[in-house]
Amino acid sequence: MASFEKVNYTLRPAKSIERKMLCECFRRLTPFSEIESYRYVGFGSTYFSDFSLIHRSLGISNLISIEREEESSERFEFNLPFRSIDLQMGQSTDLLPELDWSPRTILWLDYDCKINADVLADVATFCRSCTSGSVLVVTVNSQPDSESDQCRLKSLTRRVGESKIPTDIDPSRLGGWGTAECSYRIIGAEIESTISHRNGVLPKDNKLDYRQLFNFHYRDSARMLTTGGVVYKQCELSETNACRFEQLDFVRNAGDAYEILVPNLTFKEMRHIEAQLPRGEGGIEIPLDEQDIVAYERVYRYFPIFVEAEL
Amino acid sequence: MIEPFADRLDSSEDGSRETMVANAEPTKEFFIEMLVKDIQLIRAIIDLVDNCVDGARRMRPSGNFDGLTIGLSTKNEEFSVQDNCGGIPLGTARSYAFRFGRPSDAENLDHSVGQFGVGMKRALFKLGSKFHIESGTSLDHFKIDCDVALWKSKPDWTFDFAIASNEPGENIGTKILVSDLHKSVKDDFGLENFQSELARSIRDAHIDSLEAGLSIMFNGNQLTFEPLTLMSSEILKPALFETLIEEEEGAQPISVRIYAGLGESDPQRAGWNAFCNGRLVLGSDQTEATGWGEGNGKTIPKFHNQYATFRGYVFFDCNDASRLPWNTTKTGVDLDSSTFKAIRAEMIKLMRPVINFLNHLDKEKENPDDQRPLHDAVGGMKCVTIKETSTSGKFEYPQPKPRKKTPRSGRIQYNKPIERINIAKKILDIKTHREVGSLTFDYYFDRECT
């Protein structure tokens, strides 16, 4: 069963927060060019939640959704929220290499599967082809395989191939967020080596660099990892710096992940905390654990509100 | 306590510091007996042909080789190669042509295929123990006779000229004769299969020069060639990528052209062909070197006969041959060179749409004969020489029709005692095992799963 048949994508709070955080970061790409001129490529599923947000809040109209469940193509077409979404049916590994990569692109490879060779092939395709100022975002399921340590390493090796496994991986560290950390490193290494090969023949100023922006951990059910960043020409370093990504507290340039925690609060509690945010000098008066208050404080601007409604 | 290394070097009694060095002089054995192990006989012979081709290029920078001939003979327990491609100037012979390795002050031939200063000597040693070289230009001529065993025993690193004259040569060109062939070489020369393999390899390696009018005679027969071709039409166009690599300041730029498309179905000839200055260095490659199997087979699948029509050509050209990504035996690309790494990435980008099309084509085989529009489209398509192809850069191909929506199904198989199957058949009033399986599944599903 495809995941769109199992999960209503709009009802996953951590995912929803992540989506809005990413969007806020994309908004900062303007030193490269107007954000409306970017192209967004993603896996819209039947909900197109990311497409709605990207189009509504950033004004991006050049939208491509890749969908592999060819049998349900009519349903995907029916659910297209905007006319300008170009729905392409097929495997991303087949379709991404056929795209014209000259427009600046935000590509969100939002998989629900675990890291595997397909994921890395798509990452490499982007890095091999993208234009300076383009952004890659990769989400993978990073739930540890429910097996023994050695089996976890073996099944990871089976999925990505032995040459992609970092040499210092400790199989006993693949539990908890360990699989996410390992997946993060494997994706980072793939980006690094593909760009390094591409740079081989580029003149000095046109050589490309990758600046990581995202390293999210979150769990609506399974543990998920989202990593990614911006690829830019070395001569566009000043534009890259002018984006001021680091002003966003969830932006991560290295291995220390930002964990999106979703506190379980009532509406009344949320409204009460919000009324005292951004925080002044004193504490926030409410009968809750401080950690829940802090967790909410970090995400309140992105927090989804779910109510039952008949539309 | 261990003394510091530098202190231990103060070995002389008066305490003065002796210069301590390690001997790193080459030995003749290294060239005569070791270096030859790294190259196959056929490749060594092609190295000699490369020198003739360089002569042709020196003589005719315009690139029209009409009237120029190279003749090879592997008969009568001798090997000879002879050309009318201008000859080796005496000065070059004296200072450079016989040096082991290419001196940095050697004159550079633009767009050359000999580069490493090792090919000719290595080939001579590989072939036999006596060689004779004579060469004449419009200004001078020379002859060298060498008995390798004698040369090995003398201390100096020179070859004696039998004749060295400032008179124009009788014949303008070069002749090399190797006799006292090594036993393994003699054995190979006696084999018909070896002869044809050698002829084919020479032809493939120098297809570019053959197209330019060069004639190559092999044991008296002229080598014929087929030009490089690709399918090209209104609906199917090969991909083309061109770039000029000007990485370092002052360095000669490398021009690169990559074609990817389809040819005739032939698993032997499918794959990538790489040329450096017109010289084939990698033919019909189906390995990871050219991207096959990249990304665990996900970026590009491993080669399989379903891709028997794939053809890729990549041409590296540079006036300064030392910048080209080839190995010294010219039997492959230098996989570690940054140029090749970057171009390999471009090759992968170009071949992916071709692979997609071939996958669509393969999937279409499941359809009845009259519902194979892609097969029909490419079925009668002709190949044209790559110069005649029309391309927009991107591989263009007829798009497959979207598949009709059919519910996906799976197959269930199990074994049960035949008596029990027969009882079920009787009660269900049906004849086949298949129906028993299907109806019993429906029976269960109706009651338990709905």
PDB file of C-alpha atoms in Angstrom, chain B residues 67-228:
ATOM      1  CA  GLY B  67      48.059   9.175 -50.050  1.00  0.00           C
ATOM      2  CA  LEU B  68      49.657   8.379 -46.700  1.00  0.00           C
ATOM      3  CA  THR B  69      50.133   4.699 -45.986  1.00  0.00           C
ATOM      4  CA  ILE B  70      51.216   2.546 -43.095  1.00  0.00           C
ATOM      5  CA  GLY B  71      52.115  -1.073 -43.848  1.00  0.00           C
ATOM      6  CA  LEU B  72      52.436  -3.772 -41.216  1.00  0.00           C
ATOM      7  CA  SER B  73      53.718  -7.282 -41.661  1.00  0.00           C
ATOM      8  CA  THR B  74      53.759 -10.140 -39.184  1.00  0.00           C
ATOM      9  CA  LYS B  75      54.990 -12.768 -41.615  1.00  0.00           C
ATOM     10  CA  ASN B  76      58.210 -14.761 -41.968  1.00  0.00           C
ATOM     11  CA  GLU B  77      59.047 -14.702 -38.271  1.00  0.00           C
ATOM     12  CA  GLU B  78      59.604 -10.965 -38.428  1.00  0.00           C
ATOM     13  CA  PHE B  79      57.645  -7.915 -37.635  1.00  0.00           C
ATOM     14  CA  SER B  80      57.785  -4.764 -39.690  1.00  0.00           C
ATOM     15  CA  VAL B  81      55.974  -1.488 -39.872  1.00  0.00           C
ATOM     16  CA  GLN B  82      56.680   0.988 -42.606  1.00  0.00           C
ATOM     17  CA  ASP B  83      55.168   4.349 -43.466  1.00  0.00           C
ATOM     18  CA  ASN B  84      55.536   7.280 -45.833  1.00  0.00           C
ATOM     19  CA  CYS B  85      54.532   9.755 -43.156  1.00  0.00           C
ATOM     20  CA  GLY B  86      57.446  12.131 -43.226  1.00  0.00           C
ATOM     21  CA  GLY B  87      60.154  10.295 -41.341  1.00  0.00           C
ATOM     22  CA  ILE B  88      61.923  11.099 -38.079  1.00  0.00           C
ATOM     23  CA  PRO B  89      64.253  14.106 -38.339  1.00  0.00           C
ATOM     24  CA  LEU B  90      67.810  13.186 -37.404  1.00  0.00           C
ATOM     25  CA  GLY B  91      67.910  15.797 -34.654  1.00  0.00           C
ATOM     26  CA  THR B  92      64.773  14.339 -33.071  1.00  0.00           C
ATOM     27  CA  ALA B  93      66.247  10.845 -33.303  1.00  0.00           C
ATOM     28  CA  ARG B  94      69.488  12.020 -31.708  1.00  0.00           C
ATOM     29  CA  SER B  95      67.939  13.886 -28.781  1.00  0.00           C
ATOM     30  CA  TYR B  96      64.426  12.645 -28.073  1.00  0.00           C
ATOM     31  CA  ALA B  97      63.000   9.716 -30.016  1.00  0.00           C
ATOM     32  CA  PHE B  98      65.084   7.067 -28.249  1.00  0.00           C
ATOM     33  CA  ARG B  99      65.048   8.581 -24.781  1.00  0.00           C
ATOM     34  CA  PHE B 100      63.179   6.559 -22.196  1.00  0.00           C
ATOM     35  CA  GLY B 101      60.504   8.989 -21.137  1.00  0.00           C
ATOM     36  CA  ARG B 102      59.718  12.247 -22.725  1.00  0.00           C
ATOM     37  CA  PRO B 103      62.087  15.108 -21.884  1.00  0.00           C
ATOM     38  CA  SER B 104      60.182  18.245 -20.942  1.00  0.00           C
ATOM     39  CA  ASP B 105      62.029  20.303 -23.561  1.00  0.00           C
ATOM     40  CA  ALA B 106      61.010  17.958 -26.393  1.00  0.00           C
ATOM     41  CA  GLU B 107      59.217  19.583 -29.271  1.00  0.00           C
ATOM     42  CA  ASN B 108      55.452  19.277 -28.864  1.00  0.00           C
ATOM     43  CA  LEU B 109      53.360  18.038 -31.714  1.00  0.00           C
ATOM     44  CA  ASP B 110      49.886  19.531 -31.498  1.00  0.00           C
ATOM     45  CA  HIS B 111      47.155  16.987 -31.076  1.00  0.00           C
ATOM     46  CA  SER B 112      49.557  14.044 -30.928  1.00  0.00           C
ATOM     47  CA  VAL B 113      48.815  10.438 -29.964  1.00  0.00           C
ATOM     48  CA  GLY B 114      52.334   9.499 -28.911  1.00  0.00           C
ATOM     49  CA  GLN B 115      53.046  11.208 -25.680  1.00  0.00           C
ATOM     50  CA  PHE B 116      54.749   9.255 -23.030  1.00  0.00           C
ATOM     51  CA  GLY B 117      58.154   8.587 -24.583  1.00  0.00           C
ATOM     52  CA  VAL B 118      57.828   4.926 -23.868  1.00  0.00           C
ATOM     53  CA  GLY B 119      55.685   3.373 -26.604  1.00  0.00           C
ATOM     54  CA  MET B 120      58.224   2.634 -29.342  1.00  0.00           C
ATOM     55  CA  LYS B 121      60.990   1.237 -27.127  1.00  0.00           C
ATOM     56  CA  ARG B 122      58.539  -0.793 -25.093  1.00  0.00           C
ATOM     57  CA  ALA B 123      57.061  -2.242 -28.283  1.00  0.00           C
ATOM     58  CA  LEU B 124      60.471  -3.144 -29.697  1.00  0.00           C
ATOM     59  CA  PHE B 125      61.526  -4.933 -26.515  1.00  0.00           C
ATOM     60  CA  LYS B 126      58.158  -6.628 -26.311  1.00  0.00           C
ATOM     61  CA  LEU B 127      58.500  -8.021 -29.826  1.00  0.00           C
ATOM     62  CA  GLY B 128      62.010  -9.403 -30.147  1.00  0.00           C
ATOM     63  CA  SER B 129      65.721  -9.176 -29.501  1.00  0.00           C
ATOM     64  CA  LYS B 130      66.964  -7.454 -32.645  1.00  0.00           C
ATOM     65  CA  PHE B 131      65.623  -4.371 -34.310  1.00  0.00           C
ATOM     66  CA  HIS B 132      66.452  -2.254 -37.285  1.00  0.00           C
ATOM     67  CA  ILE B 133      65.136   1.264 -37.772  1.00  0.00           C
ATOM     68  CA  GLU B 134      65.622   3.424 -40.783  1.00  0.00           C
ATOM     69  CA  SER B 135      64.043   6.763 -41.384  1.00  0.00           C
ATOM     70  CA  GLY B 136      64.380   9.439 -43.998  1.00  0.00           C
ATOM     71  CA  THR B 137      63.117  12.994 -44.196  1.00  0.00           C
ATOM     72  CA  SER B 138      63.484  15.558 -46.942  1.00  0.00           C
ATOM     73  CA  LEU B 139      66.590  16.809 -45.119  1.00  0.00           C
ATOM     74  CA  ASP B 140      68.365  13.844 -43.595  1.00  0.00           C
ATOM     75  CA  HIS B 141      68.241  10.134 -42.894  1.00  0.00           C
ATOM     76  CA  PHE B 142      69.561   7.543 -40.450  1.00  0.00           C
ATOM     77  CA  LYS B 143      69.720   3.818 -39.711  1.00  0.00           C
ATOM     78  CA  ILE B 144      70.029   2.031 -36.409  1.00  0.00           C
ATOM     79  CA  ASP B 145      70.687  -1.673 -35.869  1.00  0.00           C
ATOM     80  CA  CYS B 146      70.396  -2.991 -32.372  1.00  0.00           C
ATOM     81  CA  ASP B 147      71.019  -6.329 -30.759  1.00  0.00           C
ATOM     82  CA  VAL B 148      69.207  -5.951 -27.479  1.00  0.00           C
ATOM     83  CA  ALA B 149      71.415  -8.440 -25.594  1.00  0.00           C
ATOM     84  CA  LEU B 150      74.547  -6.517 -26.580  1.00  0.00           C
ATOM     85  CA  TRP B 151      72.941  -3.186 -25.804  1.00  0.00           C
ATOM     86  CA  LYS B 152      71.963  -4.485 -22.379  1.00  0.00           C
ATOM     87  CA  SER B 153      75.532  -5.458 -21.586  1.00  0.00           C
ATOM     88  CA  LYS B 154      77.086  -2.103 -22.402  1.00  0.00           C
ATOM     89  CA  PRO B 155      77.113   0.505 -19.660  1.00  0.00           C
ATOM     90  CA  ASP B 156      75.939   3.581 -21.545  1.00  0.00           C
ATOM     91  CA  TRP B 157      72.377   4.429 -22.564  1.00  0.00           C
ATOM     92  CA  THR B 158      72.874   5.141 -26.275  1.00  0.00           C
ATOM     93  CA  PHE B 159      72.000   3.481 -29.533  1.00  0.00           C
ATOM     94  CA  ASP B 160      74.638   3.660 -32.262  1.00  0.00           C
ATOM     95  CA  PHE B 161      73.627   5.003 -35.651  1.00  0.00           C
ATOM     96  CA  ALA B 162      74.745   2.744 -38.501  1.00  0.00           C
ATOM     97  CA  ILE B 163      74.217   5.673 -40.817  1.00  0.00           C
ATOM     98  CA  ALA B 164      73.478   9.281 -39.890  1.00  0.00           C
ATOM     99  CA  SER B 165      73.510  11.587 -42.854  1.00  0.00           C
ATOM    100  CA  ASN B 166      72.512  15.128 -43.657  1.00  0.00           C
ATOM    101  CA  GLU B 167      71.457  14.038 -47.146  1.00  0.00           C
ATOM    102  CA  PRO B 168      67.732  13.607 -47.882  1.00  0.00           C
ATOM    103  CA  GLY B 169      66.546  10.010 -47.438  1.00  0.00           C
ATOM    104  CA  GLU B 170      65.963   7.724 -50.395  1.00  0.00           C
ATOM    105  CA  ASN B 171      62.510   7.009 -49.041  1.00  0.00           C
ATOM    106  CA  ILE B 172      60.682   9.630 -47.018  1.00  0.00           C
ATOM    107  CA  GLY B 173      59.259   7.757 -44.094  1.00  0.00           C
ATOM    108  CA  THR B 174      60.164   5.276 -41.407  1.00  0.00           C
ATOM    109  CA  LYS B 175      60.686   1.541 -41.434  1.00  0.00           C
ATOM    110  CA  ILE B 176      61.010  -0.584 -38.336  1.00  0.00           C
ATOM    111  CA  LEU B 177      61.933  -4.241 -38.531  1.00  0.00           C
ATOM    112  CA  VAL B 178      62.075  -6.532 -35.516  1.00  0.00           C
ATOM    113  CA  SER B 179      63.660  -9.965 -35.855  1.00  0.00           C
ATOM    114  CA  ASP B 180      64.597 -12.738 -33.424  1.00  0.00           C
ATOM    115  CA  LEU B 181      61.028 -12.486 -32.207  1.00  0.00           C
ATOM    116  CA  HIS B 182      60.335 -13.769 -28.703  1.00  0.00           C
ATOM    117  CA  LYS B 183      58.814 -17.216 -28.701  1.00  0.00           C
ATOM    118  CA  SER B 184      55.419 -16.087 -27.425  1.00  0.00           C
ATOM    119  CA  VAL B 185      55.300 -13.426 -30.133  1.00  0.00           C
ATOM    120  CA  LYS B 186      56.153 -15.962 -32.822  1.00  0.00           C
ATOM    121  CA  ASP B 187      53.442 -18.254 -31.477  1.00  0.00           C
ATOM    122  CA  ASP B 188      50.869 -15.465 -31.558  1.00  0.00           C
ATOM    123  CA  PHE B 189      51.834 -14.378 -35.061  1.00  0.00           C
ATOM    124  CA  GLY B 190      51.167 -17.942 -36.194  1.00  0.00           C
ATOM    125  CA  LEU B 191      47.575 -17.812 -35.066  1.00  0.00           C
ATOM    126  CA  GLU B 192      44.900 -16.665 -37.465  1.00  0.00           C
ATOM    127  CA  ASN B 193      42.721 -15.441 -34.602  1.00  0.00           C
ATOM    128  CA  PHE B 194      45.525 -13.269 -33.344  1.00  0.00           C
ATOM    129  CA  GLN B 195      46.025 -11.766 -36.779  1.00  0.00           C
ATOM    130  CA  SER B 196      42.382 -10.815 -37.108  1.00  0.00           C
ATOM    131  CA  GLU B 197      42.226  -9.486 -33.568  1.00  0.00           C
ATOM    132  CA  LEU B 198      45.296  -7.366 -34.243  1.00  0.00           C
ATOM    133  CA  ALA B 199      43.890  -6.035 -37.515  1.00  0.00           C
ATOM    134  CA  ARG B 200      40.558  -5.237 -35.880  1.00  0.00           C
ATOM    135  CA  SER B 201      42.242  -3.485 -32.943  1.00  0.00           C
ATOM    136  CA  ILE B 202      44.422  -1.342 -35.211  1.00  0.00           C
ATOM    137  CA  ARG B 203      41.390  -0.391 -37.267  1.00  0.00           C
ATOM    138  CA  ASP B 204      39.303   0.497 -34.198  1.00  0.00           C
ATOM    139  CA  ALA B 205      42.118   2.445 -32.562  1.00  0.00           C
ATOM    140  CA  HIS B 206      42.672   4.628 -35.589  1.00  0.00           C
ATOM    141  CA  ILE B 207      39.241   4.893 -37.128  1.00  0.00           C
ATOM    142  CA  ASP B 208      39.577   8.676 -36.948  1.00  0.00           C
ATOM    143  CA  SER B 209      42.745   8.666 -39.102  1.00  0.00           C
ATOM    144  CA  LEU B 210      41.291   6.076 -41.483  1.00  0.00           C
ATOM    145  CA  GLU B 211      38.329   8.381 -41.983  1.00  0.00           C
ATOM    146  CA  ALA B 212      40.816  11.163 -42.697  1.00  0.00           C
ATOM    147  CA  GLY B 213      42.185   9.166 -45.629  1.00  0.00           C
ATOM    148  CA  LEU B 214      45.059   7.266 -44.032  1.00  0.00           C
ATOM    149  CA  SER B 215      45.563   3.852 -45.582  1.00  0.00           C
ATOM    150  CA  ILE B 216      46.694   0.965 -43.369  1.00  0.00           C
ATOM    151  CA  MET B 217      47.870  -2.234 -45.011  1.00  0.00           C
ATOM    152  CA  PHE B 218      48.001  -5.320 -42.846  1.00  0.00           C
ATOM    153  CA  ASN B 219      49.960  -8.221 -44.342  1.00  0.00           C
ATOM    154  CA  GLY B 220      49.179  -6.826 -47.770  1.00  0.00           C
ATOM    155  CA  ASN B 221      45.487  -6.223 -47.213  1.00  0.00           C
ATOM    156  CA  GLN B 222      43.993  -2.806 -46.781  1.00  0.00           C
ATOM    157  CA  LEU B 223      42.085  -2.376 -43.541  1.00  0.00           C
ATOM    158  CA  THR B 224      38.524  -1.316 -44.172  1.00  0.00           C
ATOM    159  CA  PHE B 225      36.482   0.486 -41.595  1.00  0.00           C
ATOM    160  CA  GLU B 226      32.948   1.470 -40.830  1.00  0.00           C
ATOM    161  CA  PRO B 227      32.485   5.037 -39.700  1.00  0.00           C
ATOM    162  CA  LEU B 228      31.009   5.699 -36.259  1.00  0.00           C
TER     163      LEU B 228
END
